[in-house]
Every structure is written in structure tokens, then in C-alpha cells.
PDB file of C-alpha atoms and ligand atoms in Angstrom:
ATOM      1  CA  MET A  12      90.031  16.150 133.127  1.00 53.00           C
ATOM      2  CA  LYS A  13      88.726  12.628 133.457  1.00 59.00           C
ATOM      3  CA  ASN A  14      85.770  11.841 135.613  1.00 70.00           C
ATOM      4  CA  LYS A  15      87.166  11.550 139.118  1.00 75.00           C
ATOM      5  CA  PHE A  16      83.885  11.215 140.982  1.00 77.00           C
ATOM      6  CA  HIS A  17      83.521   8.446 143.494  1.00 73.00           C
ATOM      7  CA  THR A  18      80.976   7.519 146.122  1.00 75.00           C
ATOM      8  CA  VAL A  19      81.743   8.658 149.675  1.00 72.00           C
ATOM      9  CA  ARG A  20      82.812   5.116 150.475  1.00 66.00           C
ATOM     10  CA  GLY A  21      85.178   5.239 147.497  1.00 62.00           C
ATOM     11  CA  TYR A  22      86.876   8.331 148.828  1.00 60.00           C
ATOM     12  CA  GLU A  23      87.122   6.736 152.248  1.00 58.00           C
ATOM     13  CA  LEU A  24      88.799   3.709 150.691  1.00 53.00           C
ATOM     14  CA  GLN A  25      91.275   5.955 148.897  1.00 55.00           C
ATOM     15  CA  ASN A  26      92.229   7.347 152.276  1.00 51.00           C
ATOM     16  CA  SER A  27      92.430   3.976 153.909  1.00 48.00           C
ATOM     17  CA  GLN A  28      96.134   3.620 153.218  1.00 50.00           C
ATOM     18  CA  LYS A  29      96.464   6.009 156.122  1.00 64.00           C
ATOM     19  CA  LYS A  30      94.843   3.233 158.197  1.00 84.00           C
ATOM     20  CA  ILE A  31      93.293   5.777 160.530  1.00 93.00           C
ATOM     21  CA  THR A  32      89.521   5.391 160.386  1.00 95.00           C
ATOM     22  CA  PRO A  33      87.025   8.094 161.454  1.00 95.00           C
ATOM     23  CA  ALA A  34      86.290   6.048 164.597  1.00 96.00           C
ATOM     24  CA  MET A  35      89.997   5.948 165.433  1.00 97.00           C
ATOM     25  CA  GLU A  36      90.164   9.705 164.966  1.00 97.00           C
ATOM     26  CA  ASP A  37      87.276  10.156 167.394  1.00 96.00           C
ATOM     27  CA  TYR A  38      89.067   8.082 170.010  1.00 97.00           C
ATOM     28  CA  ILE A  39      92.390   9.853 169.622  1.00 98.00           C
ATOM     29  CA  GLU A  40      90.722  13.264 169.720  1.00 97.00           C
ATOM     30  CA  MET A  41      88.833  12.353 172.901  1.00 97.00           C
ATOM     31  CA  ILE A  42      91.898  10.872 174.614  1.00 98.00           C
ATOM     32  CA  TYR A  43      93.847  13.986 173.644  1.00 98.00           C
ATOM     33  CA  ARG A  44      91.132  16.328 174.992  1.00 97.00           C
ATOM     34  CA  ASN A  45      91.225  14.441 178.270  1.00 97.00           C
ATOM     35  CA  SER A  46      95.038  14.423 178.355  1.00 96.00           C
ATOM     36  CA  LEU A  47      95.014  18.216 178.611  1.00 96.00           C
ATOM     37  CA  ASP A  48      93.579  17.824 182.132  1.00 95.00           C
ATOM     38  CA  GLU A  49      94.741  14.388 183.237  1.00 94.00           C
ATOM     39  CA  ASP A  50      97.827  12.252 182.673  1.00 90.00           C
ATOM     40  CA  PHE A  51      95.847   9.186 181.642  1.00 95.00           C
ATOM     41  CA  ILE A  52      92.350   7.959 180.931  1.00 97.00           C
ATOM     42  CA  ARG A  53      90.728   4.684 181.909  1.00 96.00           C
ATOM     43  CA  VAL A  54      88.866   2.440 179.487  1.00 96.00           C
ATOM     44  CA  ASN A  55      85.553   2.801 181.333  1.00 95.00           C
ATOM     45  CA  GLN A  56      85.915   6.603 181.431  1.00 96.00           C
ATOM     46  CA  LEU A  57      86.529   6.652 177.679  1.00 97.00           C
ATOM     47  CA  ALA A  58      83.522   4.379 177.105  1.00 97.00           C
ATOM     48  CA  LYS A  59      81.331   6.860 178.966  1.00 97.00           C
ATOM     49  CA  LEU A  60      82.681   9.892 177.107  1.00 96.00           C
ATOM     50  CA  LEU A  61      82.188   8.265 173.694  1.00 96.00           C
ATOM     51  CA  ASN A  62      78.932   6.501 174.582  1.00 96.00           C
ATOM     52  CA  VAL A  63      80.238   3.069 173.662  1.00 97.00           C
ATOM     53  CA  LYS A  64      80.755  -0.227 175.494  1.00 97.00           C
ATOM     54  CA  SER A  65      83.959  -0.850 177.429  1.00 95.00           C
ATOM     55  CA  SER A  66      84.555  -3.966 175.317  1.00 95.00           C
ATOM     56  CA  SER A  67      84.516  -1.820 172.154  1.00 96.00           C
ATOM     57  CA  VAL A  68      86.971   0.590 173.748  1.00 96.00           C
ATOM     58  CA  THR A  69      89.323  -2.253 174.636  1.00 95.00           C
ATOM     59  CA  LYS A  70      89.232  -3.568 171.059  1.00 96.00           C
ATOM     60  CA  MET A  71      89.892  -0.118 169.633  1.00 97.00           C
ATOM     61  CA  ILE A  72      92.688   0.597 172.101  1.00 97.00           C
ATOM     62  CA  GLN A  73      94.418  -2.571 170.905  1.00 95.00           C
ATOM     63  CA  LYS A  74      94.221  -1.362 167.301  1.00 96.00           C
ATOM     64  CA  LEU A  75      95.500   2.091 168.278  1.00 97.00           C
ATOM     65  CA  GLY A  76      98.265   0.417 170.235  1.00 96.00           C
ATOM     66  CA  ALA A  77      99.300  -1.553 167.154  1.00 96.00           C
ATOM     67  CA  LEU A  78      99.585   1.767 165.291  1.00 96.00           C
ATOM     68  CA  GLU A  79     101.775   3.081 168.128  1.00 96.00           C
ATOM     69  CA  LEU A  80      99.309   5.834 168.961  1.00 97.00           C
ATOM     70  CA  VAL A  81      98.480   4.765 172.525  1.00 97.00           C
ATOM     71  CA  ASN A  82      99.988   2.809 175.387  1.00 97.00           C
ATOM     72  CA  TYR A  83      97.659   0.397 177.108  1.00 94.00           C
ATOM     73  CA  GLU A  84      98.783  -0.265 180.631  1.00 88.00           C
ATOM     74  CA  LYS A  85      97.515  -2.268 183.573  1.00 82.00           C
ATOM     75  CA  TYR A  86      94.129  -1.582 185.189  1.00 85.00           C
ATOM     76  CA  GLY A  87      92.644  -0.191 181.975  1.00 89.00           C
ATOM     77  CA  VAL A  88      94.935   2.821 181.915  1.00 95.00           C
ATOM     78  CA  VAL A  89      95.449   4.450 178.500  1.00 97.00           C
ATOM     79  CA  THR A  90      97.971   7.138 177.550  1.00 97.00           C
ATOM     80  CA  LEU A  91      98.969   8.656 174.211  1.00 97.00           C
ATOM     81  CA  THR A  92     102.381   8.039 172.692  1.00 97.00           C
ATOM     82  CA  SER A  93     104.182  11.086 171.303  1.00 97.00           C
ATOM     83  CA  LYS A  94     102.870  10.105 167.851  1.00 97.00           C
ATOM     84  CA  GLY A  95      99.371   9.881 169.357  1.00 97.00           C
ATOM     85  CA  LYS A  96      99.729  13.287 171.003  1.00 97.00           C
ATOM     86  CA  LYS A  97     100.775  14.845 167.724  1.00 97.00           C
ATOM     87  CA  LEU A  98      97.772  13.340 165.939  1.00 97.00           C
ATOM     88  CA  GLY A  99      95.467  14.288 168.836  1.00 97.00           C
ATOM     89  CA  SER A 100      96.598  17.887 168.761  1.00 97.00           C
ATOM     90  CA  HIS A 101      95.995  18.016 164.998  1.00 97.00           C
ATOM     91  CA  LEU A 102      92.527  16.448 165.355  1.00 97.00           C
ATOM     92  CA  LEU A 103      91.460  18.770 168.159  1.00 97.00           C
ATOM     93  CA  LYS A 104      92.651  21.811 166.226  1.00 98.00           C
ATOM     94  CA  ARG A 105      90.760  20.580 163.146  1.00 98.00           C
ATOM     95  CA  HIS A 106      87.609  20.133 165.212  1.00 98.00           C
ATOM     96  CA  ILE A 107      87.876  23.609 166.752  1.00 98.00           C
ATOM     97  CA  THR A 108      88.563  25.226 163.357  1.00 98.00           C
ATOM     98  CA  ILE A 109      85.488  23.676 161.723  1.00 98.00           C
ATOM     99  CA  GLU A 110      83.279  24.432 164.719  1.00 98.00           C
ATOM    100  CA  LYS A 111      84.472  28.051 164.784  1.00 98.00           C
ATOM    101  CA  PHE A 112      83.890  28.405 161.040  1.00 98.00           C
ATOM    102  CA  LEU A 113      80.310  27.117 161.306  1.00 97.00           C
ATOM    103  CA  ASP A 114      79.734  29.515 164.185  1.00 96.00           C
ATOM    104  CA  LEU A 115      81.177  32.482 162.269  1.00 95.00           C
ATOM    105  CA  ILE A 116      79.053  31.926 159.168  1.00 94.00           C
ATOM    106  CA  GLY A 117      76.009  31.854 161.380  1.00 92.00           C
ATOM    107  CA  CYS A 118      75.106  28.188 161.798  1.00 92.00           C
ATOM    108  CA  LYS A 119      72.934  27.946 164.843  1.00 87.00           C
ATOM    109  CA  GLU A 120      71.829  24.336 164.989  1.00 92.00           C
ATOM    110  CA  ASN A 121      73.656  21.051 165.323  1.00 96.00           C
ATOM    111  CA  ILE A 122      77.072  22.669 165.115  1.00 97.00           C
ATOM    112  CA  LEU A 123      78.636  19.838 167.100  1.00 96.00           C
ATOM    113  CA  ILE A 124      77.015  17.077 165.025  1.00 96.00           C
ATOM    114  CA  GLN A 125      77.947  18.786 161.760  1.00 97.00           C
ATOM    115  CA  THR A 126      81.514  19.284 162.952  1.00 97.00           C
ATOM    116  CA  GLU A 127      81.738  15.644 163.989  1.00 96.00           C
ATOM    117  CA  LEU A 128      80.700  14.574 160.472  1.00 96.00           C
ATOM    118  CA  ILE A 129      82.644  17.144 158.426  1.00 97.00           C
ATOM    119  CA  GLU A 130      85.930  16.668 160.274  1.00 97.00           C
ATOM    120  CA  HIS A 131      86.421  13.139 158.963  1.00 95.00           C
ATOM    121  CA  ILE A 132      86.009  13.956 155.289  1.00 94.00           C
ATOM    122  CA  ILE A 133      87.642  17.372 154.961  1.00 96.00           C
ATOM    123  CA  ASP A 134      91.043  17.882 153.405  1.00 95.00           C
ATOM    124  CA  ASN A 135      93.859  19.317 155.582  1.00 95.00           C
ATOM    125  CA  LYS A 136      94.413  22.142 153.099  1.00 97.00           C
ATOM    126  CA  THR A 137      90.751  23.096 153.347  1.00 98.00           C
ATOM    127  CA  VAL A 138      90.960  23.116 157.147  1.00 98.00           C
ATOM    128  CA  LYS A 139      93.966  25.416 156.848  1.00 98.00           C
ATOM    129  CA  ALA A 140      91.979  27.700 154.516  1.00 98.00           C
ATOM    130  CA  LEU A 141      89.075  27.767 156.990  1.00 98.00           C
ATOM    131  CA  GLU A 142      91.484  28.625 159.786  1.00 98.00           C
ATOM    132  CA  THR A 143      92.813  31.543 157.732  1.00 98.00           C
ATOM    133  CA  LEU A 144      89.255  32.684 156.998  1.00 98.00           C
ATOM    134  CA  ASN A 145      88.327  32.440 160.700  1.00 98.00           C
ATOM    135  CA  ASN A 146      91.359  34.533 161.614  1.00 98.00           C
ATOM    136  CA  PHE A 147      90.569  37.015 158.856  1.00 98.00           C
ATOM    137  CA  PHE A 148      87.049  37.539 160.209  1.00 96.00           C
ATOM    138  CA  LEU A 149      88.260  37.751 163.807  1.00 96.00           C
ATOM    139  CA  ASN A 150      90.879  40.329 162.854  1.00 97.00           C
ATOM    140  CA  HIS A 151      88.434  42.322 160.746  1.00 97.00           C
ATOM    141  CA  LYS A 152      85.270  42.469 162.823  1.00 96.00           C
ATOM    142  CA  ASN A 153      83.917  45.240 160.592  1.00 97.00           C
ATOM    143  CA  ILE A 154      83.924  42.856 157.619  1.00 96.00           C
ATOM    144  CA  LEU A 155      82.258  40.180 159.725  1.00 95.00           C
ATOM    145  CA  GLU A 156      79.553  42.704 160.578  1.00 95.00           C
ATOM    146  CA  ILE A 157      79.074  43.583 156.909  1.00 96.00           C
ATOM    147  CA  TYR A 158      78.855  39.874 156.134  1.00 95.00           C
ATOM    148  CA  ASN A 159      76.266  39.359 158.880  1.00 94.00           C
ATOM    149  CA  ILE A 160      74.113  42.204 157.574  1.00 95.00           C
ATOM    150  CA  PHE A 161      74.383  40.821 154.032  1.00 95.00           C
ATOM    151  CA  LYS A 162      73.476  37.349 155.304  1.00 93.00           C
ATOM    152  CA  ASP A 163      70.477  38.575 157.312  1.00 92.00           C
ATOM    153  CA  ASN A 164      69.185  40.441 154.252  1.00 94.00           C
ATOM    154  CA  ASN A 165      69.473  37.344 152.094  1.00 90.00           C
ATOM    155  CA  LEU A 166      67.722  34.832 154.333  1.00 78.00           C
TER     156      LEU A 166
HETATM  157 CA1   CA B   4      85.573  15.748 166.989  1.00 76.64          CA
END
């Protein structure tokens, strides 16, 4: 096999034909999380949740609107399109799967930060494999216990 190594940026560029950047994914995931409780989210609410300026949110919402992922209505009201909901559901599931995996293998610190970083670079097939592994451990608690003992003895 030829050398297929790239820098991280190189890999990101390869993915850029998808046109969905990590920042866009963070927005869609957050809007989707919120949509499970409320019908819409306001720009200033989103700015608070993501710790960014309202002006940045407005700019991003316009980009997401151009990709037909969100509707931007009057008074700073944002909702997801059906395409946006589908993506949001996928992104939230991906986040939960990675977070659960890190928890299961015994990560104690910075689980959220690590999840936030990993989620943007991981392959969908790998996420699926992690989900299967999570389910395997949860359905076979005895094996998880054996793993935990093995882990504790090898620290
Ligand atoms: Ca996330």
C-alpha cells in the first residue's frame, strides 16, 4: 500500500466535500439537544449554550440555512429542518456513544472535552463499532467486571 498519511488538516480537507465543519456539527448537535425539550431556540440562547457571541451565531445560522439544515425566522428564532433533525440525531447519538465508551473503559477525567474533540474526527463505522462494544459490555456485565479487574491490575 502506498503511503496514505496526511496531517490532521489534510484529513479535514479530504472531508470538506461534505461541507459540514466541526463547528457546524457543534451547532447542529446543540440545536438538536435543545429541540428535544423546546420547539425552537433563540440566537442569544444558543450563544450562551455554546459560549460564543450572538454575532457569530447569526453568521453560522446563515451558513446552516444555506445548507438547508436550519430555518432562521423572525426575532432570532431558529428551528431545524428535517434534514437538520436527521443530522442532529446522528450527531447526538455519536456524542453519547463516544462518551459512553470512554466511561466504560474507565476514563475518569475530561470525558466531555475528549468526546468533543474525538467526535469530529472519528469515522462513522468506528462509532458503530464502539456502539456494538458498549452494548456488548452492557449485556455482559461479568466480562466488564473481568476487564475492570484486568485494567486495575495493569495500571
Ligand atoms: Ca458534542
